[in-house]
Amino acid sequence: GAGVSQTPSNKVTEKGKYVELRCDPISGHTALYWYRQSLGQGPEFLIYFQGTGAADDSGLPNDRFFAVRPEGSVSTLKIQRTERGDSAVYLCASSLTVGQDTQYFGPGTRLTVL
Amino acid sequence: AQSVTQLGSHVSVSEGALVLLRCNYSSSVPPYLFWYVQYPNQGLQLLLKYTSAATLVKGINGFEAEFKKSETSFHLTKPSAHMSDAAEYFCAVGPSGTYKYIFGTGTRLKVLA
């Protein structure tokens, strides 16, 4: 079946602009996660959704970052007033339920802030 | 707090040689442990996971890892490297029942012909 998909695959923007990154999880997966992978680092947890609600957003670096999942499926990560330090690969993952289930990752969106 | 240390950011092996990628973890509760592989421009793919059952875990593509509590290690091995194994490998820890995977910084495996 189809895996996790993310669009766009690459996004180049200018400092100060607003961006949206989309994640389409595996059908039927109730849990959705966003991670950020900076160059030379492993992925770092940003936020987790169970259904429509953000169950844990403790990894979001500041209030410029926000994510939604209005219908419990597709999620959008939104970044306001982008900064050069936001440049990274943003990964989305989904799992059937939370906790013991394996997280399946999408290919990521590479964000470059000029 | 949980953490993961991967020793060696770059590892090179000859084709046909043993692959050994090291991972040590820190966890105050029984952990779940994972190895993921990342090919260029692709997402993370699960190789194997340990969830407190058998300590020797077999994964895809001939990889396996052994959980050693006394050494707090979860090293990844493969008896014979193939050129197609060249990729970046990430070890992750996720305390049982939680969703916050903590990843290591990754090891880039190069396979020499």
PDB file of C-alpha atoms in Angstrom:
ATOM      1  CA  GLY A   1       0.000   0.000   0.000  1.00  0.00           C
ATOM      2  CA  ALA A   2       0.960   3.664  -0.212  1.00  0.00           C
ATOM      3  CA  GLY A   3       3.398   4.987   2.319  1.00  0.00           C
ATOM      4  CA  VAL A   4       3.630   8.364   3.975  1.00  0.00           C
ATOM      5  CA  SER A   5       3.857  11.132   1.423  1.00  0.00           C
ATOM      6  CA  GLN A   6       5.104  14.663   1.889  1.00  0.00           C
ATOM      7  CA  THR A   7       4.854  17.721  -0.315  1.00  0.00           C
ATOM      8  CA  PRO A   8       6.699  19.597  -1.533  1.00  0.00           C
ATOM      9  CA  SER A   9       9.890  17.561  -1.645  1.00  0.00           C
ATOM     10  CA  ASN A  10      11.909  20.761  -1.722  1.00  0.00           C
ATOM     11  CA  LYS A  11      11.005  24.274  -0.668  1.00  0.00           C
ATOM     12  CA  VAL A  12      13.196  27.333  -1.031  1.00  0.00           C
ATOM     13  CA  THR A  13      12.012  30.529   0.588  1.00  0.00           C
ATOM     14  CA  GLU A  14      13.326  33.844   1.725  1.00  0.00           C
ATOM     15  CA  LYS A  15      13.901  34.888   5.285  1.00  0.00           C
ATOM     16  CA  GLY A  16      10.729  36.240   6.813  1.00  0.00           C
ATOM     17  CA  LYS A  17       8.321  34.365   4.556  1.00  0.00           C
ATOM     18  CA  TYR A  18       5.592  31.935   5.599  1.00  0.00           C
ATOM     19  CA  VAL A  19       5.700  28.273   4.532  1.00  0.00           C
ATOM     20  CA  GLU A  20       3.420  25.266   4.769  1.00  0.00           C
ATOM     21  CA  LEU A  21       4.597  21.679   4.594  1.00  0.00           C
ATOM     22  CA  ARG A  22       2.098  18.901   4.000  1.00  0.00           C
ATOM     23  CA  CYS A  23       2.041  15.317   5.221  1.00  0.00           C
ATOM     24  CA  ASP A  24      -0.303  12.569   4.045  1.00  0.00           C
ATOM     25  CA  PRO A  25      -0.064   9.591   6.428  1.00  0.00           C
ATOM     26  CA  ILE A  26      -0.704   5.936   5.729  1.00  0.00           C
ATOM     27  CA  SER A  27      -4.427   5.335   5.466  1.00  0.00           C
ATOM     28  CA  GLY A  28      -5.908   4.240   8.770  1.00  0.00           C
ATOM     29  CA  HIS A  29      -3.016   5.444  10.895  1.00  0.00           C
ATOM     30  CA  THR A  30      -4.330   7.495  13.795  1.00  0.00           C
ATOM     31  CA  ALA A  31      -1.011   8.798  15.095  1.00  0.00           C
ATOM     32  CA  LEU A  32       1.082  11.318  13.178  1.00  0.00           C
ATOM     33  CA  TYR A  33       4.447  12.795  14.064  1.00  0.00           C
ATOM     34  CA  TRP A  34       6.655  15.594  12.794  1.00  0.00           C
ATOM     35  CA  TYR A  35      10.421  15.541  13.174  1.00  0.00           C
ATOM     36  CA  ARG A  36      13.141  17.920  12.018  1.00  0.00           C
ATOM     37  CA  GLN A  37      16.501  16.691  10.755  1.00  0.00           C
ATOM     38  CA  SER A  38      19.276  19.232  10.583  1.00  0.00           C
ATOM     39  CA  LEU A  39      22.415  18.579   8.574  1.00  0.00           C
ATOM     40  CA  GLY A  40      24.545  15.916  10.179  1.00  0.00           C
ATOM     41  CA  GLN A  41      22.018  15.170  12.890  1.00  0.00           C
ATOM     42  CA  GLY A  42      19.390  12.593  13.579  1.00  0.00           C
ATOM     43  CA  PRO A  43      15.709  13.506  13.469  1.00  0.00           C
ATOM     44  CA  GLU A  44      14.389  15.504  16.426  1.00  0.00           C
ATOM     45  CA  PHE A  45      10.791  15.248  17.607  1.00  0.00           C
ATOM     46  CA  LEU A  46       8.590  18.284  17.038  1.00  0.00           C
ATOM     47  CA  ILE A  47       4.945  17.374  17.574  1.00  0.00           C
ATOM     48  CA  TYR A  48       2.605  14.416  17.759  1.00  0.00           C
ATOM     49  CA  PHE A  49      -1.075  14.093  16.858  1.00  0.00           C
ATOM     50  CA  GLN A  50      -3.501  11.455  18.017  1.00  0.00           C
ATOM     51  CA  GLY A  51      -6.479  11.931  15.742  1.00  0.00           C
ATOM     52  CA  THR A  52      -7.161  15.619  15.226  1.00  0.00           C
ATOM     53  CA  GLY A  53      -5.589  16.946  18.382  1.00  0.00           C
ATOM     54  CA  ALA A  54      -1.965  17.790  19.069  1.00  0.00           C
ATOM     55  CA  ALA A  55      -1.251  15.507  22.009  1.00  0.00           C
ATOM     56  CA  ASP A  56       2.285  16.786  22.516  1.00  0.00           C
ATOM     57  CA  ASP A  57       3.864  19.838  20.897  1.00  0.00           C
ATOM     58  CA  SER A  58       6.754  20.103  23.301  1.00  0.00           C
ATOM     59  CA  GLY A  59       9.326  19.761  20.522  1.00  0.00           C
ATOM     60  CA  LEU A  60       8.240  22.820  18.580  1.00  0.00           C
ATOM     61  CA  PRO A  61      11.160  25.254  18.891  1.00  0.00           C
ATOM     62  CA  ASN A  62       9.096  28.434  19.286  1.00  0.00           C
ATOM     63  CA  ASP A  63       5.734  29.981  18.520  1.00  0.00           C
ATOM     64  CA  ARG A  64       6.601  30.545  14.857  1.00  0.00           C
ATOM     65  CA  PHE A  65       5.942  26.844  14.361  1.00  0.00           C
ATOM     66  CA  PHE A  66       2.428  25.453  14.315  1.00  0.00           C
ATOM     67  CA  ALA A  67       0.829  22.275  12.995  1.00  0.00           C
ATOM     68  CA  VAL A  68      -2.725  21.185  12.341  1.00  0.00           C
ATOM     69  CA  ARG A  69      -4.553  18.001  11.452  1.00  0.00           C
ATOM     70  CA  PRO A  70      -8.154  19.138  11.098  1.00  0.00           C
ATOM     71  CA  GLU A  71      -9.735  15.905   9.877  1.00  0.00           C
ATOM     72  CA  GLY A  72      -7.445  13.416  11.539  1.00  0.00           C
ATOM     73  CA  SER A  73      -5.610  12.508   8.356  1.00  0.00           C
ATOM     74  CA  VAL A  74      -3.514  15.055   6.441  1.00  0.00           C
ATOM     75  CA  SER A  75      -1.363  17.356   8.534  1.00  0.00           C
ATOM     76  CA  THR A  76       0.219  20.702   7.732  1.00  0.00           C
ATOM     77  CA  LEU A  77       3.261  22.121   9.466  1.00  0.00           C
ATOM     78  CA  LYS A  78       3.265  25.899   9.290  1.00  0.00           C
ATOM     79  CA  ILE A  79       6.269  28.125   9.860  1.00  0.00           C
ATOM     80  CA  GLN A  80       5.874  31.877  10.137  1.00  0.00           C
ATOM     81  CA  ARG A  81       8.605  34.494   9.641  1.00  0.00           C
ATOM     82  CA  THR A  82      11.110  31.877   8.551  1.00  0.00           C
ATOM     83  CA  GLU A  83      14.718  32.218   9.642  1.00  0.00           C
ATOM     84  CA  ARG A  84      17.868  30.765   8.102  1.00  0.00           C
ATOM     85  CA  GLY A  85      18.163  28.465  11.095  1.00  0.00           C
ATOM     86  CA  ASP A  86      14.896  26.803  10.119  1.00  0.00           C
ATOM     87  CA  SER A  87      16.628  25.211   7.118  1.00  0.00           C
ATOM     88  CA  ALA A  88      16.416  21.455   7.562  1.00  0.00           C
ATOM     89  CA  VAL A  89      14.612  18.364   6.353  1.00  0.00           C
ATOM     90  CA  TYR A  90      11.181  18.081   7.924  1.00  0.00           C
ATOM     91  CA  LEU A  91      10.063  14.481   8.313  1.00  0.00           C
ATOM     92  CA  CYS A  92       6.593  13.199   8.912  1.00  0.00           C
ATOM     93  CA  ALA A  93       5.797   9.758  10.292  1.00  0.00           C
ATOM     94  CA  SER A  94       2.636   7.870  11.093  1.00  0.00           C
ATOM     95  CA  SER A  95       1.755   4.807  13.114  1.00  0.00           C
ATOM     96  CA  LEU A  96      -1.355   2.704  13.483  1.00  0.00           C
ATOM     97  CA  THR A  97      -1.774   3.783  17.083  1.00  0.00           C
ATOM     98  CA  VAL A  98       0.462   5.479  19.559  1.00  0.00           C
ATOM     99  CA  GLY A  99       3.072   3.881  21.754  1.00  0.00           C
ATOM    100  CA  GLN A 100       4.079   0.426  20.697  1.00  0.00           C
ATOM    101  CA  ASP A 101       3.516   0.693  16.979  1.00  0.00           C
ATOM    102  CA  THR A 102       6.320   1.303  14.532  1.00  0.00           C
ATOM    103  CA  GLN A 103       6.552   4.790  13.081  1.00  0.00           C
ATOM    104  CA  TYR A 104       6.713   4.851   9.275  1.00  0.00           C
ATOM    105  CA  PHE A 105       8.487   7.838   7.794  1.00  0.00           C
ATOM    106  CA  GLY A 106       7.883   9.857   4.672  1.00  0.00           C
ATOM    107  CA  PRO A 107      10.676  11.070   2.368  1.00  0.00           C
ATOM    108  CA  GLY A 108      10.747  14.504   3.966  1.00  0.00           C
ATOM    109  CA  THR A 109      10.582  18.085   2.785  1.00  0.00           C
ATOM    110  CA  ARG A 110      13.907  19.866   2.432  1.00  0.00           C
ATOM    111  CA  LEU A 111      13.385  23.476   3.493  1.00  0.00           C
ATOM    112  CA  THR A 112      15.989  26.054   2.568  1.00  0.00           C
ATOM    113  CA  VAL A 113      15.652  29.580   3.908  1.00  0.00           C
ATOM    114  CA  LEU A 114      17.809  32.089   2.063  1.00  0.00           C
TER     115      LEU A 114
ATOM    116  CA  ALA B   1      16.328  11.247  30.127  1.00  0.00           C
ATOM    117  CA  GLN B   2      16.896   9.001  27.181  1.00  0.00           C
ATOM    118  CA  SER B   3      19.781   9.372  24.776  1.00  0.00           C
ATOM    119  CA  VAL B   4      21.513   7.497  21.988  1.00  0.00           C
ATOM    120  CA  THR B   5      25.160   7.496  21.010  1.00  0.00           C
ATOM    121  CA  GLN B   6      26.355   6.149  17.692  1.00  0.00           C
ATOM    122  CA  LEU B   7      30.101   5.669  17.600  1.00  0.00           C
ATOM    123  CA  GLY B   8      31.597   6.512  14.237  1.00  0.00           C
ATOM    124  CA  SER B   9      29.875   8.970  11.939  1.00  0.00           C
ATOM    125  CA  HIS B  10      31.462   7.232   8.948  1.00  0.00           C
ATOM    126  CA  VAL B  11      32.245   3.542   8.543  1.00  0.00           C
ATOM    127  CA  SER B  12      33.835   1.930   5.485  1.00  0.00           C
ATOM    128  CA  VAL B  13      33.881  -1.795   4.808  1.00  0.00           C
ATOM    129  CA  SER B  14      34.840  -3.892   1.837  1.00  0.00           C
ATOM    130  CA  GLU B  15      32.151  -5.730  -0.076  1.00  0.00           C
ATOM    131  CA  GLY B  16      31.675  -9.111   1.565  1.00  0.00           C
ATOM    132  CA  ALA B  17      33.106  -8.003   4.906  1.00  0.00           C
ATOM    133  CA  LEU B  18      31.322  -7.861   8.240  1.00  0.00           C
ATOM    134  CA  VAL B  19      29.283  -4.758   8.954  1.00  0.00           C
ATOM    135  CA  LEU B  20      29.258  -3.542  12.561  1.00  0.00           C
ATOM    136  CA  LEU B  21      27.533  -0.281  13.461  1.00  0.00           C
ATOM    137  CA  ARG B  22      27.603   0.667  17.114  1.00  0.00           C
ATOM    138  CA  CYS B  23      24.792   2.087  19.213  1.00  0.00           C
ATOM    139  CA  ASN B  24      24.705   2.718  22.944  1.00  0.00           C
ATOM    140  CA  TYR B  25      21.656   4.025  24.701  1.00  0.00           C
ATOM    141  CA  SER B  26      20.661   5.561  27.976  1.00  0.00           C
ATOM    142  CA  SER B  27      17.213   4.968  29.324  1.00  0.00           C
ATOM    143  CA  SER B  28      15.757   5.003  32.794  1.00  0.00           C
ATOM    144  CA  VAL B  29      12.968   2.640  31.799  1.00  0.00           C
ATOM    145  CA  PRO B  30      12.935  -0.498  29.644  1.00  0.00           C
ATOM    146  CA  PRO B  31      13.493   0.816  26.158  1.00  0.00           C
ATOM    147  CA  TYR B  32      12.252   0.038  22.738  1.00  0.00           C
ATOM    148  CA  LEU B  33      15.194   0.220  20.337  1.00  0.00           C
ATOM    149  CA  PHE B  34      15.210   0.696  16.603  1.00  0.00           C
ATOM    150  CA  TRP B  35      17.524   0.786  13.635  1.00  0.00           C
ATOM    151  CA  TYR B  36      16.446   2.781  10.611  1.00  0.00           C
ATOM    152  CA  VAL B  37      18.212   3.117   7.254  1.00  0.00           C
ATOM    153  CA  GLN B  38      18.076   6.210   5.079  1.00  0.00           C
ATOM    154  CA  TYR B  39      19.012   6.046   1.422  1.00  0.00           C
ATOM    155  CA  PRO B  40      19.747   9.302  -0.418  1.00  0.00           C
ATOM    156  CA  ASN B  41      16.642  11.421  -0.927  1.00  0.00           C
ATOM    157  CA  GLN B  42      14.450   8.832   0.735  1.00  0.00           C
ATOM    158  CA  GLY B  43      12.715   8.556   4.063  1.00  0.00           C
ATOM    159  CA  LEU B  44      13.753   6.465   7.002  1.00  0.00           C
ATOM    160  CA  GLN B  45      13.047   2.765   6.569  1.00  0.00           C
ATOM    161  CA  LEU B  46      12.772   0.482   9.569  1.00  0.00           C
ATOM    162  CA  LEU B  47      15.422  -2.256   9.603  1.00  0.00           C
ATOM    163  CA  LEU B  48      14.506  -3.854  12.908  1.00  0.00           C
ATOM    164  CA  LYS B  49      13.219  -3.157  16.385  1.00  0.00           C
ATOM    165  CA  TYR B  50      13.619  -4.534  19.882  1.00  0.00           C
ATOM    166  CA  THR B  51      10.569  -4.526  22.131  1.00  0.00           C
ATOM    167  CA  SER B  52      11.659  -6.647  25.112  1.00  0.00           C
ATOM    168  CA  ALA B  53      11.103 -10.026  23.518  1.00  0.00           C
ATOM    169  CA  ALA B  54      14.136 -11.900  22.133  1.00  0.00           C
ATOM    170  CA  THR B  55      17.419 -10.088  22.670  1.00  0.00           C
ATOM    171  CA  LEU B  56      18.685 -11.028  19.201  1.00  0.00           C
ATOM    172  CA  VAL B  57      16.550  -9.278  16.641  1.00  0.00           C
ATOM    173  CA  LYS B  58      16.586 -10.121  12.969  1.00  0.00           C
ATOM    174  CA  GLY B  59      15.617  -7.487  10.454  1.00  0.00           C
ATOM    175  CA  ILE B  60      15.382  -6.973   6.748  1.00  0.00           C
ATOM    176  CA  ASN B  61      18.203  -7.292   4.223  1.00  0.00           C
ATOM    177  CA  GLY B  62      20.181  -9.690   6.421  1.00  0.00           C
ATOM    178  CA  PHE B  63      20.743  -7.256   9.291  1.00  0.00           C
ATOM    179  CA  GLU B  64      20.446  -8.193  12.933  1.00  0.00           C
ATOM    180  CA  ALA B  65      21.069  -6.521  16.269  1.00  0.00           C
ATOM    181  CA  GLU B  66      21.578  -7.789  19.791  1.00  0.00           C
ATOM    182  CA  PHE B  67      20.225  -6.054  22.870  1.00  0.00           C
ATOM    183  CA  LYS B  68      22.761  -6.198  25.702  1.00  0.00           C
ATOM    184  CA  LYS B  69      21.357  -4.632  28.830  1.00  0.00           C
ATOM    185  CA  SER B  70      24.611  -4.938  30.797  1.00  0.00           C
ATOM    186  CA  GLU B  71      26.420  -2.948  28.120  1.00  0.00           C
ATOM    187  CA  THR B  72      23.448  -0.711  27.233  1.00  0.00           C
ATOM    188  CA  SER B  73      24.187  -1.505  23.624  1.00  0.00           C
ATOM    189  CA  PHE B  74      22.228  -2.389  20.517  1.00  0.00           C
ATOM    190  CA  HIS B  75      24.839  -2.851  17.801  1.00  0.00           C
ATOM    191  CA  LEU B  76      23.795  -3.576  14.222  1.00  0.00           C
ATOM    192  CA  THR B  77      25.570  -6.298  12.260  1.00  0.00           C
ATOM    193  CA  LYS B  78      25.483  -7.978   8.887  1.00  0.00           C
ATOM    194  CA  PRO B  79      27.818 -10.862   8.031  1.00  0.00           C
ATOM    195  CA  SER B  80      28.559  -9.806   4.468  1.00  0.00           C
ATOM    196  CA  ALA B  81      28.240  -6.281   3.112  1.00  0.00           C
ATOM    197  CA  HIS B  82      26.694  -5.575  -0.267  1.00  0.00           C
ATOM    198  CA  MET B  83      27.178  -2.459  -2.332  1.00  0.00           C
ATOM    199  CA  SER B  84      23.467  -1.769  -1.905  1.00  0.00           C
ATOM    200  CA  ASP B  85      23.962  -1.421   1.871  1.00  0.00           C
ATOM    201  CA  ALA B  86      25.647   1.949   1.399  1.00  0.00           C
ATOM    202  CA  ALA B  87      23.390   4.387   3.225  1.00  0.00           C
ATOM    203  CA  GLU B  88      23.022   6.244   6.506  1.00  0.00           C
ATOM    204  CA  TYR B  89      21.920   4.257   9.526  1.00  0.00           C
ATOM    205  CA  PHE B  90      20.165   5.667  12.573  1.00  0.00           C
ATOM    206  CA  CYS B  91      19.702   4.074  15.958  1.00  0.00           C
ATOM    207  CA  ALA B  92      16.743   5.285  18.017  1.00  0.00           C
ATOM    208  CA  VAL B  93      15.380   4.675  21.492  1.00  0.00           C
ATOM    209  CA  GLY B  94      11.764   4.999  22.466  1.00  0.00           C
ATOM    210  CA  PRO B  95      10.815   4.209  26.024  1.00  0.00           C
ATOM    211  CA  SER B  96       8.095   1.608  26.001  1.00  0.00           C
ATOM    212  CA  GLY B  97       4.668   3.056  25.501  1.00  0.00           C
ATOM    213  CA  THR B  98       5.876   6.406  24.281  1.00  0.00           C
ATOM    214  CA  TYR B  99       6.007   8.031  20.900  1.00  0.00           C
ATOM    215  CA  LYS B 100       9.073  10.227  21.268  1.00  0.00           C
ATOM    216  CA  TYR B 101      11.826   8.476  19.468  1.00  0.00           C
ATOM    217  CA  ILE B 102      15.277   9.796  20.338  1.00  0.00           C
ATOM    218  CA  PHE B 103      17.648   9.352  17.424  1.00  0.00           C
ATOM    219  CA  GLY B 104      21.390   9.114  17.276  1.00  0.00           C
ATOM    220  CA  THR B 105      23.361  11.307  14.921  1.00  0.00           C
ATOM    221  CA  GLY B 106      23.679   8.549  12.343  1.00  0.00           C
ATOM    222  CA  THR B 107      26.453   6.468  10.792  1.00  0.00           C
ATOM    223  CA  ARG B 108      27.154   6.701   7.088  1.00  0.00           C
ATOM    224  CA  LEU B 109      28.165   3.298   5.739  1.00  0.00           C
ATOM    225  CA  LYS B 110      30.376   3.140   2.678  1.00  0.00           C
ATOM    226  CA  VAL B 111      30.927  -0.198   0.940  1.00  0.00           C
ATOM    227  CA  LEU B 112      34.110  -0.522  -1.070  1.00  0.00           C
ATOM    228  CA  ALA B 113      34.319  -2.742  -4.148  1.00  0.00           C
TER     229      ALA B 113
END
